[in-house]
Structures are given as C-alpha cells and as structure tokens.
PDB file of C-alpha atoms in Angstrom:
ATOM      1  CA  MET H   1     148.181 155.563  97.110  1.00 51.00           C
ATOM      2  CA  THR H   2     148.626 152.664  94.699  1.00 58.00           C
ATOM      3  CA  GLU H   3     146.388 151.948  91.733  1.00 56.00           C
ATOM      4  CA  GLY H   4     144.774 149.049  93.615  1.00 56.00           C
ATOM      5  CA  ASP H   5     143.983 151.297  96.596  1.00 60.00           C
ATOM      6  CA  ASN H   6     142.453 153.917  94.268  1.00 67.00           C
ATOM      7  CA  LYS H   7     140.306 151.277  92.581  1.00 67.00           C
ATOM      8  CA  SER H   8     139.182 149.896  95.940  1.00 73.00           C
ATOM      9  CA  ALA H   9     138.322 153.400  97.189  1.00 76.00           C
ATOM     10  CA  ASN H  10     136.341 154.118  94.000  1.00 80.00           C
ATOM     11  CA  VAL H  11     134.400 150.855  94.335  1.00 80.00           C
ATOM     12  CA  LEU H  12     133.722 151.631  98.016  1.00 80.00           C
ATOM     13  CA  ALA H  13     132.453 155.118  97.124  1.00 82.00           C
ATOM     14  CA  GLN H  14     130.252 153.689  94.377  1.00 86.00           C
ATOM     15  CA  GLU H  15     128.752 151.020  96.657  1.00 84.00           C
ATOM     16  CA  THR H  16     128.180 153.629  99.380  1.00 84.00           C
ATOM     17  CA  ALA H  17     126.382 155.924  96.920  1.00 86.00           C
ATOM     18  CA  GLN H  18     124.178 153.032  95.766  1.00 88.00           C
ATOM     19  CA  LEU H  19     123.285 152.148  99.371  1.00 85.00           C
ATOM     20  CA  GLU H  20     122.508 155.817 100.131  1.00 84.00           C
ATOM     21  CA  GLU H  21     120.134 155.882  97.181  1.00 86.00           C
ATOM     22  CA  GLN H  22     118.423 152.651  98.306  1.00 85.00           C
ATOM     23  CA  LEU H  23     118.023 153.856 101.920  1.00 83.00           C
ATOM     24  CA  GLN H  24     117.085 157.467 101.110  1.00 80.00           C
ATOM     25  CA  GLY H  25     113.493 156.976 102.269  1.00 80.00           C
ATOM     26  CA  TRP H  26     114.795 155.618 105.594  1.00 86.00           C
ATOM     27  CA  GLY H  27     117.253 158.486 106.159  1.00 83.00           C
ATOM     28  CA  GLU H  28     115.494 160.220 109.063  1.00 84.00           C
ATOM     29  CA  VAL H  29     114.730 156.920 110.821  1.00 86.00           C
ATOM     30  CA  ILE H  30     118.332 155.698 110.409  1.00 87.00           C
ATOM     31  CA  LEU H  31     119.702 158.946 111.837  1.00 88.00           C
ATOM     32  CA  ALA H  32     117.294 158.767 114.803  1.00 86.00           C
ATOM     33  CA  GLY H  33     118.290 155.146 115.426  1.00 88.00           C
ATOM     34  CA  ASP H  34     121.959 156.090 115.121  1.00 89.00           C
ATOM     35  CA  ARG H  35     121.591 158.776 117.792  1.00 90.00           C
ATOM     36  CA  ILE H  36     119.904 156.289 120.125  1.00 90.00           C
ATOM     37  CA  LEU H  37     122.403 153.470 119.519  1.00 89.00           C
ATOM     38  CA  ARG H  38     125.372 155.824 120.052  1.00 89.00           C
ATOM     39  CA  TRP H  39     123.849 157.059 123.361  1.00 88.00           C
ATOM     40  CA  GLU H  40     123.723 160.782 122.549  1.00 87.00           C
ATOM     41  CA  LYS H  41     121.657 161.170 125.736  1.00 88.00           C
ATOM     42  CA  PRO H  42     122.411 159.377 129.029  1.00 88.00           C
ATOM     43  CA  TRP H  43     118.996 157.707 129.204  1.00 91.00           C
ATOM     44  CA  PHE H  44     119.242 156.085 125.747  1.00 89.00           C
ATOM     45  CA  PRO H  45     120.963 152.851 126.982  1.00 90.00           C
ATOM     46  CA  GLY H  46     118.126 152.230 129.428  1.00 91.00           C
ATOM     47  CA  THR H  47     115.578 152.869 126.670  1.00 92.00           C
ATOM     48  CA  VAL H  48     117.284 150.381 124.337  1.00 92.00           C
ATOM     49  CA  ILE H  49     117.451 147.657 127.004  1.00 93.00           C
ATOM     50  CA  GLY H  50     113.888 148.399 128.149  1.00 94.00           C
ATOM     51  CA  ALA H  51     112.459 148.167 124.612  1.00 94.00           C
ATOM     52  CA  THR H  52     114.414 144.981 123.867  1.00 94.00           C
ATOM     53  CA  THR H  53     113.275 143.407 127.151  1.00 95.00           C
ATOM     54  CA  LEU H  54     109.633 144.337 126.443  1.00 96.00           C
ATOM     55  CA  VAL H  55     109.746 142.747 122.968  1.00 92.00           C
ATOM     56  CA  PHE H  56     111.280 139.524 124.296  1.00 93.00           C
ATOM     57  CA  LEU H  57     108.823 139.376 127.212  1.00 94.00           C
ATOM     58  CA  MET H  58     105.975 139.634 124.688  1.00 92.00           C
ATOM     59  CA  VAL H  59     107.488 136.796 122.647  1.00 90.00           C
ATOM     60  CA  TYR H  60     107.933 134.731 125.830  1.00 91.00           C
ATOM     61  CA  TYR H  61     104.341 135.418 126.932  1.00 91.00           C
ATOM     62  CA  LEU H  62     102.740 134.752 123.521  1.00 89.00           C
ATOM     63  CA  ASP H  63     105.063 131.766 122.857  1.00 87.00           C
ATOM     64  CA  PRO H  64     104.434 131.683 119.076  1.00 87.00           C
ATOM     65  CA  SER H  65     105.473 128.750 116.938  1.00 87.00           C
ATOM     66  CA  VAL H  66     108.522 129.154 114.693  1.00 84.00           C
ATOM     67  CA  LEU H  67     106.323 129.553 111.594  1.00 91.00           C
ATOM     68  CA  THR H  68     104.069 132.134 113.281  1.00 91.00           C
ATOM     69  CA  GLY H  69     107.043 134.104 114.608  1.00 85.00           C
ATOM     70  CA  LEU H  70     108.735 134.090 111.203  1.00 89.00           C
ATOM     71  CA  SER H  71     105.520 135.132 109.420  1.00 93.00           C
ATOM     72  CA  CYS H  72     104.885 137.994 111.874  1.00 90.00           C
ATOM     73  CA  SER H  73     108.496 139.199 111.600  1.00 89.00           C
ATOM     74  CA  VAL H  74     108.384 139.258 107.785  1.00 92.00           C
ATOM     75  CA  MET H  75     104.961 140.944 107.899  1.00 94.00           C
ATOM     76  CA  LEU H  76     106.310 143.713 110.175  1.00 91.00           C
ATOM     77  CA  LEU H  77     109.312 144.185 107.869  1.00 90.00           C
ATOM     78  CA  CYS H  78     107.004 144.483 104.844  1.00 92.00           C
ATOM     79  CA  LEU H  79     104.802 147.018 106.651  1.00 91.00           C
ATOM     80  CA  ALA H  80     107.848 149.039 107.700  1.00 88.00           C
ATOM     81  CA  ASP H  81     109.264 148.915 104.162  1.00 86.00           C
ATOM     82  CA  TYR H  82     105.967 150.275 102.826  1.00 87.00           C
ATOM     83  CA  LEU H  83     105.045 152.799 105.547  1.00 85.00           C
ATOM     84  CA  VAL H  84     108.380 154.277 106.705  1.00 83.00           C
ATOM     85  CA  PRO H  85     109.385 155.982 103.409  1.00 80.00           C
ATOM     86  CA  THR H  86     105.872 157.447 103.210  1.00 81.00           C
ATOM     87  CA  LEU H  87     105.438 158.576 106.822  1.00 80.00           C
ATOM     88  CA  ALA H  88     109.016 159.538 107.771  1.00 75.00           C
ATOM     89  CA  PRO H  89     109.104 162.846 105.821  1.00 72.00           C
ATOM     90  CA  ARG H  90     105.803 163.901 107.450  1.00 75.00           C
ATOM     91  CA  VAL H  91     106.969 162.957 110.961  1.00 72.00           C
ATOM     92  CA  PHE H  92     110.547 164.295 110.798  1.00 69.00           C
ATOM     93  CA  GLY H  93     110.122 166.952 108.121  1.00 64.00           C
ATOM     94  CA  SER H  94     112.268 166.395 105.051  1.00 56.00           C
ATOM     95  CA  ASN H  95     112.819 170.168 104.669  1.00 59.00           C
ATOM     96  CA  LYS H  96     114.932 170.086 107.877  1.00 68.00           C
ATOM     97  CA  TRP H  97     117.558 167.756 106.291  1.00 73.00           C
ATOM     98  CA  THR H  98     120.875 169.551 106.863  1.00 78.00           C
ATOM     99  CA  THR H  99     124.392 169.140 105.429  1.00 84.00           C
ATOM    100  CA  GLU H 100     125.525 167.685 108.770  1.00 86.00           C
ATOM    101  CA  GLN H 101     122.751 165.083 108.680  1.00 83.00           C
ATOM    102  CA  GLN H 102     123.636 164.199 105.079  1.00 85.00           C
ATOM    103  CA  GLN H 103     127.286 163.775 106.075  1.00 89.00           C
ATOM    104  CA  ARG H 104     126.351 161.495 108.997  1.00 88.00           C
ATOM    105  CA  PHE H 105     124.017 159.485 106.748  1.00 88.00           C
ATOM    106  CA  HIS H 106     126.895 159.093 104.265  1.00 88.00           C
ATOM    107  CA  GLU H 107     129.183 157.865 107.090  1.00 89.00           C
ATOM    108  CA  ILE H 108     126.587 155.325 108.271  1.00 88.00           C
ATOM    109  CA  CYS H 109     126.148 153.949 104.734  1.00 88.00           C
ATOM    110  CA  GLY H 110     129.934 153.782 104.348  1.00 88.00           C
ATOM    111  CA  ASN H 111     130.240 151.840 107.617  1.00 88.00           C
ATOM    112  CA  LEU H 112     127.509 149.420 106.506  1.00 88.00           C
ATOM    113  CA  VAL H 113     129.328 148.781 103.211  1.00 89.00           C
ATOM    114  CA  LYS H 114     132.632 148.235 105.076  1.00 89.00           C
ATOM    115  CA  THR H 115     130.937 145.803 107.475  1.00 88.00           C
ATOM    116  CA  GLN H 116     129.474 143.876 104.547  1.00 89.00           C
ATOM    117  CA  ARG H 117     132.938 143.727 102.957  1.00 89.00           C
ATOM    118  CA  ARG H 118     134.474 142.446 106.211  1.00 89.00           C
ATOM    119  CA  ILE H 119     131.889 139.636 106.432  1.00 90.00           C
ATOM    120  CA  VAL H 120     132.546 138.663 102.795  1.00 90.00           C
ATOM    121  CA  GLY H 121     136.300 138.809 103.513  1.00 89.00           C
ATOM    122  CA  TRP H 122     135.938 136.489 106.520  1.00 89.00           C
ATOM    123  CA  TRP H 123     133.904 134.070 104.404  1.00 89.00           C
ATOM    124  CA  LYS H 124     136.540 134.109 101.650  1.00 90.00           C
ATOM    125  CA  ARG H 125     139.309 133.476 104.197  1.00 88.00           C
ATOM    126  CA  LEU H 126     137.318 130.528 105.558  1.00 85.00           C
ATOM    127  CA  CYS H 127     136.935 129.136 102.020  1.00 87.00           C
ATOM    128  CA  THR H 128     140.676 129.634 101.434  1.00 88.00           C
ATOM    129  CA  LEU H 129     141.444 127.826 104.694  1.00 83.00           C
ATOM    130  CA  LYS H 130     139.197 124.947 103.575  1.00 85.00           C
ATOM    131  CA  GLU H 131     141.121 124.614 100.308  1.00 88.00           C
ATOM    132  CA  GLU H 132     144.653 125.107 101.675  1.00 87.00           C
ATOM    133  CA  LYS H 133     144.403 123.484 105.130  1.00 85.00           C
ATOM    134  CA  PRO H 134     141.353 121.185 105.186  1.00 85.00           C
ATOM    135  CA  LYS H 135     142.326 119.469 108.465  1.00 87.00           C
ATOM    136  CA  MET H 136     142.675 122.778 110.326  1.00 86.00           C
ATOM    137  CA  TYR H 137     139.398 123.982 108.759  1.00 85.00           C
ATOM    138  CA  PHE H 138     137.583 120.815 109.815  1.00 88.00           C
ATOM    139  CA  ALA H 139     138.985 120.925 113.384  1.00 88.00           C
ATOM    140  CA  SER H 140     138.263 124.635 113.925  1.00 87.00           C
ATOM    141  CA  VAL H 141     134.736 124.549 112.444  1.00 87.00           C
ATOM    142  CA  ILE H 142     133.702 121.378 114.296  1.00 91.00           C
ATOM    143  CA  SER H 143     135.122 122.602 117.640  1.00 91.00           C
ATOM    144  CA  SER H 144     133.420 126.000 117.229  1.00 90.00           C
ATOM    145  CA  LEU H 145     130.073 124.401 116.390  1.00 89.00           C
ATOM    146  CA  LEU H 146     130.379 121.987 119.331  1.00 92.00           C
ATOM    147  CA  ALA H 147     131.061 124.924 121.681  1.00 91.00           C
ATOM    148  CA  VAL H 148     128.037 126.811 120.310  1.00 87.00           C
ATOM    149  CA  ALA H 149     125.858 123.673 120.597  1.00 87.00           C
ATOM    150  CA  TRP H 150     126.973 123.191 124.226  1.00 89.00           C
ATOM    151  CA  ILE H 151     126.187 126.835 125.087  1.00 86.00           C
ATOM    152  CA  GLY H 152     122.791 126.480 123.375  1.00 82.00           C
ATOM    153  CA  GLN H 153     122.088 123.375 125.472  1.00 85.00           C
ATOM    154  CA  GLN H 154     122.993 125.118 128.746  1.00 87.00           C
ATOM    155  CA  VAL H 155     121.092 128.378 128.159  1.00 84.00           C
ATOM    156  CA  HIS H 156     117.450 128.764 127.116  1.00 84.00           C
ATOM    157  CA  ASN H 157     117.322 129.683 123.412  1.00 83.00           C
ATOM    158  CA  LEU H 158     115.076 132.750 123.873  1.00 87.00           C
ATOM    159  CA  PHE H 159     117.223 134.092 126.724  1.00 90.00           C
ATOM    160  CA  LEU H 160     120.379 133.466 124.683  1.00 88.00           C
ATOM    161  CA  THR H 161     118.845 135.322 121.722  1.00 89.00           C
ATOM    162  CA  TYR H 162     117.903 138.169 124.086  1.00 93.00           C
ATOM    163  CA  LEU H 163     121.495 138.420 125.340  1.00 91.00           C
ATOM    164  CA  ILE H 164     122.918 138.407 121.790  1.00 91.00           C
ATOM    165  CA  VAL H 165     120.443 141.023 120.507  1.00 92.00           C
ATOM    166  CA  SER H 166     120.975 143.232 123.578  1.00 92.00           C
ATOM    167  CA  PHE H 167     124.756 143.055 123.167  1.00 92.00           C
ATOM    168  CA  LEU H 168     124.572 143.908 119.447  1.00 91.00           C
ATOM    169  CA  LEU H 169     122.273 146.875 120.140  1.00 91.00           C
ATOM    170  CA  MET H 170     124.536 148.150 122.936  1.00 91.00           C
ATOM    171  CA  LEU H 171     127.739 147.644 120.903  1.00 88.00           C
ATOM    172  CA  PRO H 172     127.670 150.991 118.993  1.00 87.00           C
ATOM    173  CA  GLY H 173     127.230 152.936 122.248  1.00 87.00           C
ATOM    174  CA  LEU H 174     129.898 150.933 124.068  1.00 86.00           C
ATOM    175  CA  ASN H 175     132.265 151.562 121.172  1.00 85.00           C
ATOM    176  CA  GLN H 176     131.364 155.265 120.883  1.00 83.00           C
ATOM    177  CA  HIS H 177     132.053 155.918 124.588  1.00 82.00           C
ATOM    178  CA  GLY H 178     135.315 153.956 124.588  1.00 80.00           C
ATOM    179  CA  ILE H 179     134.098 151.331 127.066  1.00 83.00           C
ATOM    180  CA  ILE H 180     135.136 148.377 124.889  1.00 81.00           C
ATOM    181  CA  THR H 181     138.596 149.869 124.267  1.00 84.00           C
ATOM    182  CA  LYS H 182     139.019 150.494 127.991  1.00 84.00           C
ATOM    183  CA  TYR H 183     138.213 146.925 129.059  1.00 84.00           C
ATOM    184  CA  VAL H 184     140.142 145.345 126.166  1.00 82.00           C
ATOM    185  CA  SER H 185     143.197 147.385 127.213  1.00 84.00           C
ATOM    186  CA  MET H 186     142.729 146.260 130.827  1.00 85.00           C
ATOM    187  CA  ALA H 187     142.475 142.619 129.721  1.00 82.00           C
ATOM    188  CA  LYS H 188     145.627 142.970 127.586  1.00 83.00           C
ATOM    189  CA  ARG H 189     147.538 144.457 130.538  1.00 86.00           C
ATOM    190  CA  GLU H 190     146.465 141.614 132.834  1.00 83.00           C
ATOM    191  CA  ILE H 191     147.430 138.992 130.234  1.00 84.00           C
ATOM    192  CA  ASN H 192     150.837 140.661 129.754  1.00 81.00           C
ATOM    193  CA  LYS H 193     151.387 140.664 133.542  1.00 82.00           C
ATOM    194  CA  LEU H 194     150.562 136.960 133.742  1.00 81.00           C
ATOM    195  CA  LEU H 195     152.915 136.193 130.838  1.00 77.00           C
ATOM    196  CA  LYS H 196     155.744 138.170 132.457  1.00 79.00           C
ATOM    197  CA  GLN H 197     155.181 136.362 135.784  1.00 78.00           C
ATOM    198  CA  LYS H 198     155.402 132.997 134.007  1.00 71.00           C
ATOM    199  CA  GLU H 199     158.591 134.057 132.222  1.00 72.00           C
ATOM    200  CA  LYS H 200     160.157 135.075 135.560  1.00 70.00           C
ATOM    201  CA  LYS H 201     159.190 131.737 137.118  1.00 69.00           C
ATOM    202  CA  ASN H 202     160.679 129.838 134.176  1.00 66.00           C
ATOM    203  CA  GLU H 203     163.947 131.775 134.541  1.00 62.00           C
TER     204      GLU H 203
END
C-alpha cells in the first residue's frame, strides 16, 4: 500500500466514524431498513413496492401544490429527526445492540461515505471535462438534458418519480441477490454475439 492509499484509507475511516456518530440515534432504524431493502425475507420486495405505491397514490389523490408537498415533506423529516432518536431505543431496545449489528452499521456508514465520494468524484470529472474539453462537455450535457426533457414530456411526472423511487428502493435487493449482475452479464453476452456476427459479415 502506498502512502497515498494509506492516507485515503485513514480519511475514509475518519469520515465513516464521524457519520456513525451522527447517525447513532438512527442505528436501529437504519439496520431495520437495511434488512428490508436487502430482502432478508421473501415478502420484503412486495412490502417495499406496496408501501411506495400507497404513498404515491395518496399524493396523487390529495394532489398537493409544490409548496404544500415540500412543506409537508420537510415537516415529516423534522418530526422524524426529533422523534426517531428518542423512540427507537424504546421500540427496538438499545440493550440488544450486538457486535454483529455494530459491524453491519459500520459497513452501511462506510458504503454511504463511499457513495458520497463517488458522487463528488463524478462532479469533479465533469468540471475537469468542462475545463479541458468544453465542446464535448457542452454536447454531452445538452444532449443528456434534452433526452431527460423528452422523457419527462412523454411520461407523467408523478408516475416517472414513482418509477425512479421504486427502482432506487429495489436496487439494494436486486444487487444483493445478484439479479443485476445476472442480467448485465446476459446483456454483455448478447452484445458480444452481435459484434462477432458483424465482424464475420465484414470479413
């Protein structure tokens, strides 16, 4: 391991420890959510989709304005931030916190820090692309935004949000059970077959 790798690992460990300290009051809730999102039981995927569908049906039925929806969302977050650290130990029992749970909580915090670093890294690469290759940056950003705008025009915004949220909530379980890897491998094989067929035709 080089000195740079050691420094990076130390910074990662420090950031993970800080996040663990900040989320300590949410520990039991995060672990429960982690078990659900990773589909530890076969009926968890249906529960996730059912709960998501119910929330979006309520939003569709109530049809709140943007300001009302934003205010209610922030209000619920504030209530959760105040109540969860107080009620969670009584509901889950803080005395039942085991070494295995602490290890899993540490892994979750580490993954969150790594995800944050990846997002910052992507942003930095985009800024670098803007400085080094402004034409490519302009073309790629404009084409991506046009594609997103076209999709948004074709699909109802609430339904599109529902699909995105559902996919993000199902992603940990799909990844945990190897479903994404399986279908990505299948897609790669099919693409390779098509490329080989084209090469044979060209010969």
